[in-house]
PDB file of C-alpha atoms in Angstrom:
ATOM      1  CA  UNK V   1     131.663  51.971  71.089  1.00 55.00           C
ATOM      2  CA  UNK V   2     131.897  55.695  71.753  1.00 64.00           C
ATOM      3  CA  UNK V   3     133.030  56.513  75.243  1.00 71.00           C
ATOM      4  CA  UNK V   4     131.383  59.025  77.543  1.00 75.00           C
ATOM      5  CA  UNK V   5     134.248  61.486  76.983  1.00 78.00           C
ATOM      6  CA  UNK V   6     133.809  61.327  73.202  1.00 78.00           C
ATOM      7  CA  UNK V   7     130.047  61.880  73.535  1.00 83.00           C
ATOM      8  CA  UNK V   8     130.738  64.977  75.616  1.00 85.00           C
ATOM      9  CA  UNK V   9     133.180  66.276  72.997  1.00 87.00           C
ATOM     10  CA  UNK V  10     130.680  65.651  70.175  1.00 88.00           C
ATOM     11  CA  UNK V  11     127.929  67.401  72.109  1.00 89.00           C
ATOM     12  CA  UNK V  12     130.188  70.408  72.679  1.00 90.00           C
ATOM     13  CA  UNK V  13     131.099  70.653  68.996  1.00 90.00           C
ATOM     14  CA  UNK V  14     127.456  70.296  67.996  1.00 90.00           C
ATOM     15  CA  UNK V  15     126.434  73.183  70.259  1.00 93.00           C
ATOM     16  CA  UNK V  16     129.299  75.317  68.922  1.00 92.00           C
ATOM     17  CA  UNK V  17     128.236  74.487  65.351  1.00 91.00           C
ATOM     18  CA  UNK V  18     124.655  75.577  66.044  1.00 93.00           C
ATOM     19  CA  UNK V  19     125.895  78.838  67.572  1.00 93.00           C
ATOM     20  CA  UNK V  20     128.229  79.474  64.612  1.00 89.00           C
ATOM     21  CA  UNK V  21     125.428  78.899  62.093  1.00 85.00           C
ATOM     22  CA  UNK V  22     123.126  81.187  64.061  1.00 89.00           C
ATOM     23  CA  UNK V  23     125.720  83.961  64.110  1.00 88.00           C
ATOM     24  CA  UNK V  24     126.643  83.557  60.432  1.00 87.00           C
ATOM     25  CA  UNK V  25     123.078  83.283  59.138  1.00 88.00           C
ATOM     26  CA  UNK V  26     122.480  87.089  58.831  1.00 87.00           C
ATOM     27  CA  UNK V  27     125.727  87.431  56.850  1.00 88.00           C
ATOM     28  CA  UNK V  28     124.827  84.497  54.588  1.00 88.00           C
ATOM     29  CA  UNK V  29     121.348  85.946  54.068  1.00 88.00           C
ATOM     30  CA  UNK V  30     122.852  89.330  53.153  1.00 90.00           C
ATOM     31  CA  UNK V  31     125.153  87.739  50.558  1.00 91.00           C
ATOM     32  CA  UNK V  32     122.290  85.631  49.210  1.00 91.00           C
ATOM     33  CA  UNK V  33     120.052  88.687  48.803  1.00 90.00           C
ATOM     34  CA  UNK V  34     122.803  90.613  46.996  1.00 91.00           C
ATOM     35  CA  UNK V  35     123.100  87.787  44.430  1.00 92.00           C
ATOM     36  CA  UNK V  36     119.380  87.364  43.714  1.00 91.00           C
ATOM     37  CA  UNK V  37     117.912  88.419  40.374  1.00 89.00           C
ATOM     38  CA  UNK V  38     114.938  90.829  40.142  1.00 85.00           C
ATOM     39  CA  UNK V  39     112.600  87.911  39.410  1.00 83.00           C
ATOM     40  CA  UNK V  40     113.283  86.226  42.763  1.00 85.00           C
ATOM     41  CA  UNK V  41     111.376  86.980  45.945  1.00 81.00           C
ATOM     42  CA  UNK V  42     113.533  88.344  48.762  1.00 80.00           C
ATOM     43  CA  UNK V  43     110.944  87.749  51.484  1.00 75.00           C
ATOM     44  CA  UNK V  44     109.305  84.647  50.069  1.00 72.00           C
ATOM     45  CA  UNK V  45     108.192  81.752  52.253  1.00 71.00           C
ATOM     46  CA  UNK V  46     109.803  79.391  52.818  1.00 72.00           C
ATOM     47  CA  UNK V  47     112.951  81.535  52.672  1.00 71.00           C
ATOM     48  CA  UNK V  48     115.512  80.541  50.048  1.00 79.00           C
ATOM     49  CA  UNK V  49     119.119  80.979  51.082  1.00 81.00           C
ATOM     50  CA  UNK V  50     120.565  79.832  47.747  1.00 84.00           C
ATOM     51  CA  UNK V  51     119.662  82.137  44.809  1.00 87.00           C
ATOM     52  CA  UNK V  52     117.941  80.389  41.898  1.00 85.00           C
ATOM     53  CA  UNK V  53     119.648  82.601  39.308  1.00 86.00           C
ATOM     54  CA  UNK V  54     122.771  84.145  40.897  1.00 90.00           C
ATOM     55  CA  UNK V  55     123.843  87.414  39.332  1.00 91.00           C
ATOM     56  CA  UNK V  56     126.386  90.169  39.941  1.00 92.00           C
ATOM     57  CA  UNK V  57     124.175  92.746  38.261  1.00 92.00           C
ATOM     58  CA  UNK V  58     123.230  94.257  41.619  1.00 91.00           C
ATOM     59  CA  UNK V  59     126.883  95.028  42.384  1.00 92.00           C
ATOM     60  CA  UNK V  60     127.393  96.570  38.941  1.00 92.00           C
ATOM     61  CA  UNK V  61     124.299  98.751  39.316  1.00 90.00           C
ATOM     62  CA  UNK V  62     125.369  99.991  42.729  1.00 89.00           C
ATOM     63  CA  UNK V  63     128.955 100.693  41.636  1.00 89.00           C
ATOM     64  CA  UNK V  64     127.903 102.573  38.489  1.00 87.00           C
ATOM     65  CA  UNK V  65     125.000 104.516  40.003  1.00 85.00           C
ATOM     66  CA  UNK V  66     126.875 105.931  42.973  1.00 85.00           C
ATOM     67  CA  UNK V  67     130.581 106.765  43.489  1.00 90.00           C
ATOM     68  CA  UNK V  68     131.231 103.762  45.729  1.00 88.00           C
ATOM     69  CA  UNK V  69     134.888 103.921  44.750  1.00 89.00           C
ATOM     70  CA  UNK V  70     135.094 107.361  46.364  1.00 93.00           C
ATOM     71  CA  UNK V  71     133.199 106.126  49.429  1.00 93.00           C
ATOM     72  CA  UNK V  72     135.598 103.212  49.705  1.00 92.00           C
ATOM     73  CA  UNK V  73     138.636 105.497  49.425  1.00 95.00           C
ATOM     74  CA  UNK V  74     137.257 107.809  52.123  1.00 96.00           C
ATOM     75  CA  UNK V  75     136.544 104.924  54.487  1.00 95.00           C
ATOM     76  CA  UNK V  76     140.001 103.417  53.985  1.00 94.00           C
ATOM     77  CA  UNK V  77     141.737 106.766  54.488  1.00 96.00           C
ATOM     78  CA  UNK V  78     139.745 107.649  57.612  1.00 96.00           C
ATOM     79  CA  UNK V  79     140.142 104.163  59.122  1.00 95.00           C
ATOM     80  CA  UNK V  80     143.902 103.983  58.454  1.00 95.00           C
ATOM     81  CA  UNK V  81     144.531 107.459  59.886  1.00 96.00           C
ATOM     82  CA  UNK V  82     142.364 106.690  62.930  1.00 97.00           C
ATOM     83  CA  UNK V  83     144.205 103.422  63.594  1.00 96.00           C
ATOM     84  CA  UNK V  84     147.634 105.032  63.159  1.00 96.00           C
ATOM     85  CA  UNK V  85     146.889 107.935  65.497  1.00 96.00           C
ATOM     86  CA  UNK V  86     145.284 105.630  68.069  1.00 96.00           C
ATOM     87  CA  UNK V  87     148.296 103.338  68.178  1.00 96.00           C
ATOM     88  CA  UNK V  88     150.648 106.312  68.471  1.00 96.00           C
ATOM     89  CA  UNK V  89     148.822 108.358  71.111  1.00 97.00           C
ATOM     90  CA  UNK V  90     147.493 105.433  73.155  1.00 97.00           C
ATOM     91  CA  UNK V  91     150.918 103.801  73.375  1.00 96.00           C
ATOM     92  CA  UNK V  92     152.574 107.096  74.285  1.00 96.00           C
ATOM     93  CA  UNK V  93     150.006 107.634  77.044  1.00 95.00           C
ATOM     94  CA  UNK V  94     150.046 104.025  78.280  1.00 96.00           C
ATOM     95  CA  UNK V  95     153.829 103.707  78.590  1.00 96.00           C
ATOM     96  CA  UNK V  96     154.370 106.220  81.445  1.00 95.00           C
ATOM     97  CA  UNK V  97     151.189 105.007  83.173  1.00 95.00           C
ATOM     98  CA  UNK V  98     152.566 101.473  83.151  1.00 94.00           C
ATOM     99  CA  UNK V  99     156.345 101.845  83.610  1.00 93.00           C
ATOM    100  CA  UNK V 100     157.133 105.230  85.121  1.00 91.00           C
ATOM    101  CA  UNK V 101     156.597 106.144  88.775  1.00 90.00           C
ATOM    102  CA  UNK V 102     155.261 109.654  89.322  1.00 91.00           C
ATOM    103  CA  UNK V 103     152.847 111.321  91.696  1.00 93.00           C
ATOM    104  CA  UNK V 104     149.193 111.039  90.730  1.00 93.00           C
ATOM    105  CA  UNK V 105     149.705 108.227  88.227  1.00 94.00           C
ATOM    106  CA  UNK V 106     146.856 106.072  89.545  1.00 94.00           C
ATOM    107  CA  UNK V 107     144.522 109.059  89.779  1.00 96.00           C
ATOM    108  CA  UNK V 108     145.193 110.023  86.164  1.00 96.00           C
ATOM    109  CA  UNK V 109     144.633 106.436  85.056  1.00 96.00           C
ATOM    110  CA  UNK V 110     141.373 106.236  87.029  1.00 95.00           C
ATOM    111  CA  UNK V 111     140.112 109.453  85.431  1.00 95.00           C
ATOM    112  CA  UNK V 112     140.955 108.152  81.951  1.00 95.00           C
ATOM    113  CA  UNK V 113     139.209 104.835  82.576  1.00 94.00           C
ATOM    114  CA  UNK V 114     136.133 106.570  84.000  1.00 94.00           C
ATOM    115  CA  UNK V 115     135.533 108.270  80.639  1.00 93.00           C
ATOM    116  CA  UNK V 116     134.651 104.851  79.172  1.00 91.00           C
ATOM    117  CA  UNK V 117     131.327 105.093  81.019  1.00 91.00           C
ATOM    118  CA  UNK V 118     130.411 108.360  79.258  1.00 91.00           C
ATOM    119  CA  UNK V 119     128.229 107.671  76.174  1.00 90.00           C
ATOM    120  CA  UNK V 120     129.356 109.329  72.961  1.00 90.00           C
ATOM    121  CA  UNK V 121     125.949 110.974  72.578  1.00 88.00           C
ATOM    122  CA  UNK V 122     126.636 113.106  75.666  1.00 91.00           C
ATOM    123  CA  UNK V 123     129.839 114.641  74.280  1.00 92.00           C
ATOM    124  CA  UNK V 124     128.680 114.670  70.673  1.00 92.00           C
ATOM    125  CA  UNK V 125     127.337 118.232  70.674  1.00 92.00           C
ATOM    126  CA  UNK V 126     130.416 119.812  72.372  1.00 93.00           C
ATOM    127  CA  UNK V 127     132.639 117.856  69.969  1.00 93.00           C
ATOM    128  CA  UNK V 128     130.646 119.121  67.009  1.00 94.00           C
ATOM    129  CA  UNK V 129     130.843 122.728  68.213  1.00 94.00           C
ATOM    130  CA  UNK V 130     134.610 122.375  68.725  1.00 94.00           C
ATOM    131  CA  UNK V 131     134.984 120.788  65.286  1.00 94.00           C
ATOM    132  CA  UNK V 132     133.122 123.690  63.645  1.00 94.00           C
ATOM    133  CA  UNK V 133     135.144 126.284  65.569  1.00 95.00           C
ATOM    134  CA  UNK V 134     138.374 124.634  64.418  1.00 93.00           C
ATOM    135  CA  UNK V 135     137.169 124.703  60.818  1.00 94.00           C
ATOM    136  CA  UNK V 136     137.241 120.926  60.486  1.00 93.00           C
ATOM    137  CA  UNK V 137     133.713 120.385  59.203  1.00 93.00           C
ATOM    138  CA  UNK V 138     133.589 118.653  55.807  1.00 95.00           C
ATOM    139  CA  UNK V 139     137.179 117.442  56.087  1.00 95.00           C
ATOM    140  CA  UNK V 140     139.016 114.170  56.702  1.00 95.00           C
ATOM    141  CA  UNK V 141     140.515 115.555  59.897  1.00 94.00           C
ATOM    142  CA  UNK V 142     137.038 116.372  61.151  1.00 95.00           C
ATOM    143  CA  UNK V 143     135.979 112.755  60.561  1.00 95.00           C
ATOM    144  CA  UNK V 144     138.812 111.340  62.664  1.00 95.00           C
ATOM    145  CA  UNK V 145     138.968 114.122  65.273  1.00 90.00           C
ATOM    146  CA  UNK V 146     136.942 112.406  68.064  1.00 90.00           C
ATOM    147  CA  UNK V 147     138.691 109.053  67.618  1.00 91.00           C
ATOM    148  CA  UNK V 148     142.402 109.899  67.604  1.00 92.00           C
ATOM    149  CA  UNK V 149     142.768 108.260  71.047  1.00 93.00           C
ATOM    150  CA  UNK V 150     140.591 106.128  73.293  1.00 94.00           C
ATOM    151  CA  UNK V 151     140.456 105.244  76.977  1.00 95.00           C
ATOM    152  CA  UNK V 152     140.049 101.584  76.049  1.00 95.00           C
ATOM    153  CA  UNK V 153     143.237 101.684  73.957  1.00 96.00           C
ATOM    154  CA  UNK V 154     145.199 103.275  76.806  1.00 97.00           C
ATOM    155  CA  UNK V 155     143.883 100.646  79.230  1.00 96.00           C
ATOM    156  CA  UNK V 156     144.681  97.751  76.880  1.00 95.00           C
ATOM    157  CA  UNK V 157     148.230  98.894  76.130  1.00 96.00           C
ATOM    158  CA  UNK V 158     148.936  99.790  79.766  1.00 96.00           C
ATOM    159  CA  UNK V 159     148.085  96.241  80.770  1.00 94.00           C
ATOM    160  CA  UNK V 160     150.285  94.911  77.962  1.00 94.00           C
ATOM    161  CA  UNK V 161     153.219  97.161  78.928  1.00 95.00           C
ATOM    162  CA  UNK V 162     152.965  95.990  82.519  1.00 94.00           C
ATOM    163  CA  UNK V 163     153.526  92.420  81.341  1.00 92.00           C
ATOM    164  CA  UNK V 164     156.904  93.189  79.736  1.00 92.00           C
ATOM    165  CA  UNK V 165     159.757  91.844  81.900  1.00 92.00           C
ATOM    166  CA  UNK V 166     161.607  94.495  83.859  1.00 91.00           C
ATOM    167  CA  UNK V 167     164.921  92.980  82.741  1.00 92.00           C
ATOM    168  CA  UNK V 168     164.341  94.054  79.137  1.00 90.00           C
ATOM    169  CA  UNK V 169     163.819  97.650  80.231  1.00 89.00           C
ATOM    170  CA  UNK V 170     166.916  97.583  82.431  1.00 89.00           C
ATOM    171  CA  UNK V 171     168.982  96.128  79.589  1.00 90.00           C
ATOM    172  CA  UNK V 172     167.862  99.004  77.381  1.00 89.00           C
ATOM    173  CA  UNK V 173     168.886 101.565  79.977  1.00 89.00           C
ATOM    174  CA  UNK V 174     172.310  99.929  80.301  1.00 89.00           C
ATOM    175  CA  UNK V 175     172.708 100.221  76.517  1.00 87.00           C
ATOM    176  CA  UNK V 176     172.005 103.949  76.785  1.00 87.00           C
ATOM    177  CA  UNK V 177     168.398 104.056  75.547  1.00 88.00           C
ATOM    178  CA  UNK V 178     166.328 107.079  76.461  1.00 90.00           C
ATOM    179  CA  UNK V 179     162.727 106.705  77.635  1.00 90.00           C
ATOM    180  CA  UNK V 180     161.559 107.282  74.081  1.00 91.00           C
ATOM    181  CA  UNK V 181     164.079 104.713  72.832  1.00 92.00           C
ATOM    182  CA  UNK V 182     162.876 102.120  75.355  1.00 93.00           C
ATOM    183  CA  UNK V 183     159.288 102.785  74.311  1.00 94.00           C
ATOM    184  CA  UNK V 184     160.072 102.358  70.625  1.00 93.00           C
ATOM    185  CA  UNK V 185     162.741  99.640  70.578  1.00 92.00           C
ATOM    186  CA  UNK V 186     161.677  97.477  73.522  1.00 93.00           C
ATOM    187  CA  UNK V 187     158.082  98.070  74.541  1.00 94.00           C
ATOM    188  CA  UNK V 188     156.424  98.375  71.145  1.00 95.00           C
ATOM    189  CA  UNK V 189     157.879  95.103  69.734  1.00 93.00           C
ATOM    190  CA  UNK V 190     157.043  93.297  72.984  1.00 92.00           C
ATOM    191  CA  UNK V 191     153.326  94.171  72.882  1.00 93.00           C
ATOM    192  CA  UNK V 192     152.692  93.571  69.183  1.00 91.00           C
ATOM    193  CA  UNK V 193     149.667  91.279  69.766  1.00 89.00           C
ATOM    194  CA  UNK V 194     147.986  93.977  71.870  1.00 93.00           C
ATOM    195  CA  UNK V 195     148.728  96.577  69.198  1.00 94.00           C
ATOM    196  CA  UNK V 196     147.209  94.386  66.484  1.00 90.00           C
ATOM    197  CA  UNK V 197     144.160  93.722  68.647  1.00 90.00           C
ATOM    198  CA  UNK V 198     143.674  97.434  69.269  1.00 94.00           C
ATOM    199  CA  UNK V 199     144.183  98.185  65.579  1.00 93.00           C
ATOM    200  CA  UNK V 200     141.440  95.720  64.604  1.00 90.00           C
ATOM    201  CA  UNK V 201     138.989  97.116  67.159  1.00 91.00           C
ATOM    202  CA  UNK V 202     139.679 100.717  66.119  1.00 95.00           C
ATOM    203  CA  UNK V 203     139.506  99.879  62.409  1.00 93.00           C
ATOM    204  CA  UNK V 204     136.145  98.149  62.758  1.00 91.00           C
ATOM    205  CA  UNK V 205     134.766 100.977  64.897  1.00 93.00           C
ATOM    206  CA  UNK V 206     135.939 103.640  62.459  1.00 94.00           C
ATOM    207  CA  UNK V 207     134.832 101.685  59.387  1.00 94.00           C
ATOM    208  CA  UNK V 208     131.292 101.141  60.665  1.00 92.00           C
ATOM    209  CA  UNK V 209     130.802 104.574  62.249  1.00 94.00           C
ATOM    210  CA  UNK V 210     127.676 106.220  60.901  1.00 93.00           C
ATOM    211  CA  UNK V 211     126.559 108.845  63.431  1.00 93.00           C
ATOM    212  CA  UNK V 212     129.611 111.117  63.525  1.00 95.00           C
ATOM    213  CA  UNK V 213     130.179 111.255  59.719  1.00 95.00           C
ATOM    214  CA  UNK V 214     126.454 111.967  59.300  1.00 93.00           C
ATOM    215  CA  UNK V 215     126.825 114.989  61.595  1.00 93.00           C
ATOM    216  CA  UNK V 216     130.154 116.404  60.519  1.00 95.00           C
ATOM    217  CA  UNK V 217     129.980 116.108  56.706  1.00 95.00           C
ATOM    218  CA  UNK V 218     127.272 117.036  54.233  1.00 92.00           C
ATOM    219  CA  UNK V 219     129.321 117.001  51.034  1.00 92.00           C
ATOM    220  CA  UNK V 220     129.186 113.742  49.120  1.00 91.00           C
ATOM    221  CA  UNK V 221     132.890 113.827  48.301  1.00 93.00           C
ATOM    222  CA  UNK V 222     133.609 113.106  51.984  1.00 95.00           C
ATOM    223  CA  UNK V 223     130.984 110.382  52.441  1.00 95.00           C
ATOM    224  CA  UNK V 224     132.168 107.110  53.941  1.00 95.00           C
ATOM    225  CA  UNK V 225     130.657 103.725  53.089  1.00 93.00           C
ATOM    226  CA  UNK V 226     128.015 103.711  55.868  1.00 93.00           C
ATOM    227  CA  UNK V 227     126.705 107.059  54.586  1.00 92.00           C
ATOM    228  CA  UNK V 228     126.849 105.734  51.031  1.00 89.00           C
ATOM    229  CA  UNK V 229     124.781 102.671  51.927  1.00 88.00           C
ATOM    230  CA  UNK V 230     122.242 104.874  53.746  1.00 86.00           C
ATOM    231  CA  UNK V 231     121.973 107.089  50.657  1.00 84.00           C
ATOM    232  CA  UNK V 232     121.561 103.960  48.579  1.00 80.00           C
ATOM    233  CA  UNK V 233     118.588 102.884  50.686  1.00 73.00           C
ATOM    234  CA  UNK V 234     116.692 106.113  50.031  1.00 70.00           C
ATOM    235  CA  UNK V 235     117.644 106.280  46.364  1.00 63.00           C
ATOM    236  CA  UNK V 236     116.375 102.850  45.353  1.00 58.00           C
ATOM    237  CA  UNK V 237     113.231 103.022  47.508  1.00 59.00           C
ATOM    238  CA  UNK V 238     114.324 100.082  49.617  1.00 72.00           C
ATOM    239  CA  UNK V 239     115.323  97.709  46.825  1.00 80.00           C
ATOM    240  CA  UNK V 240     116.866  95.188  49.203  1.00 86.00           C
ATOM    241  CA  UNK V 241     118.956  93.496  46.518  1.00 88.00           C
ATOM    242  CA  UNK V 242     120.858  96.707  45.779  1.00 87.00           C
ATOM    243  CA  UNK V 243     121.084  97.675  49.440  1.00 88.00           C
ATOM    244  CA  UNK V 244     122.462  94.214  50.236  1.00 91.00           C
ATOM    245  CA  UNK V 245     125.012  94.543  47.425  1.00 91.00           C
ATOM    246  CA  UNK V 246     126.210  97.882  48.821  1.00 90.00           C
ATOM    247  CA  UNK V 247     126.372  96.401  52.318  1.00 90.00           C
ATOM    248  CA  UNK V 248     128.462  93.470  51.095  1.00 92.00           C
ATOM    249  CA  UNK V 249     130.888  95.879  49.438  1.00 90.00           C
ATOM    250  CA  UNK V 250     131.199  97.773  52.732  1.00 90.00           C
ATOM    251  CA  UNK V 251     131.904  94.723  54.923  1.00 89.00           C
ATOM    252  CA  UNK V 252     134.308  92.832  52.666  1.00 87.00           C
ATOM    253  CA  UNK V 253     137.398  94.890  53.675  1.00 86.00           C
ATOM    254  CA  UNK V 254     136.686  94.218  57.363  1.00 85.00           C
ATOM    255  CA  UNK V 255     136.405  90.470  56.729  1.00 84.00           C
ATOM    256  CA  UNK V 256     139.665  90.434  54.789  1.00 84.00           C
ATOM    257  CA  UNK V 257     141.394  92.460  57.520  1.00 82.00           C
ATOM    258  CA  UNK V 258     140.342  90.024  60.211  1.00 79.00           C
ATOM    259  CA  UNK V 259     141.326  86.955  58.154  1.00 79.00           C
ATOM    260  CA  UNK V 260     144.813  88.273  57.429  1.00 80.00           C
ATOM    261  CA  UNK V 261     145.450  89.902  60.824  1.00 76.00           C
ATOM    262  CA  UNK V 262     144.186  87.184  63.162  1.00 72.00           C
ATOM    263  CA  UNK V 263     147.442  85.245  62.940  1.00 73.00           C
ATOM    264  CA  UNK V 264     149.211  88.194  64.576  1.00 70.00           C
ATOM    265  CA  UNK V 265     146.888  88.111  67.590  1.00 62.00           C
ATOM    266  CA  UNK V 266     149.037  85.456  69.220  1.00 53.00           C
ATOM    267  CA  UNK V 267     150.905  86.281  72.447  1.00 53.00           C
ATOM    268  CA  UNK V 268     154.640  86.447  71.879  1.00 46.00           C
ATOM    269  CA  UNK V 269     157.214  85.549  74.463  1.00 46.00           C
ATOM    270  CA  UNK V 270     158.360  88.964  75.639  1.00 44.00           C
ATOM    271  CA  UNK V 271     161.274  87.501  77.455  1.00 42.00           C
ATOM    272  CA  UNK V 272     162.554  85.429  74.570  1.00 40.00           C
ATOM    273  CA  UNK V 273     165.670  87.548  74.406  1.00 39.00           C
ATOM    274  CA  UNK V 274     166.571  86.867  78.020  1.00 40.00           C
ATOM    275  CA  UNK V 275     168.969  84.237  79.130  1.00 38.00           C
ATOM    276  CA  UNK V 276     167.758  81.683  81.588  1.00 36.00           C
TER     277      UNK V 276
END
């Protein structure tokens, strides 16, 4: 006979299963639509999640009709550069805010955090004007210019740096490390999970960004995948099979990134090198 505790556990897992299915259903529907043949109804009733005649023809049509390879290259390049610069600048800004004592530190941190409440749409026009004046329009640097650092990244890494034991920092100073050496050799390895977490957030944000690339580039050679999918929608007069195929192509790299990077989002013992 199942005990009351086991019933409670089963009920919890059942609720979690329902929530998981509800969250995954749009993704499953997108994949199903991308695999449907032209003879199948996309919006038929009752809806069919499993295609009757699965085909990859939609993916081939999308790939051959538009330079999705170029879009994919642009998105990868922009996302990788954005992640790299974010990790560099955010960690350099977070380290002194977390570990160094200087006048006005809390005020500076408060000002940085307050910028999180400013919507991007408010600063979009000044950023665009500055981008044009710097000659960065229709360029990779122009695509990554507004996202080279973030207040959220500084906040996240500052909190992570504050959790590193003081003894590790003191040991580095005894060994003759400079502030830059302590940042690189001690702090960065100690906050690896926070760095990976920030990298995933920044990568996803950069990969899915549509508004800023739409504003700052108008040459197809610089289009990222979101712009490519939008172009696809207008080209095929809302053929949802082809649009779904392009969307699947655009989200697969993000899924693979999360699957392979999630094992690094595990807190490490920062003080593992310390003697008890």
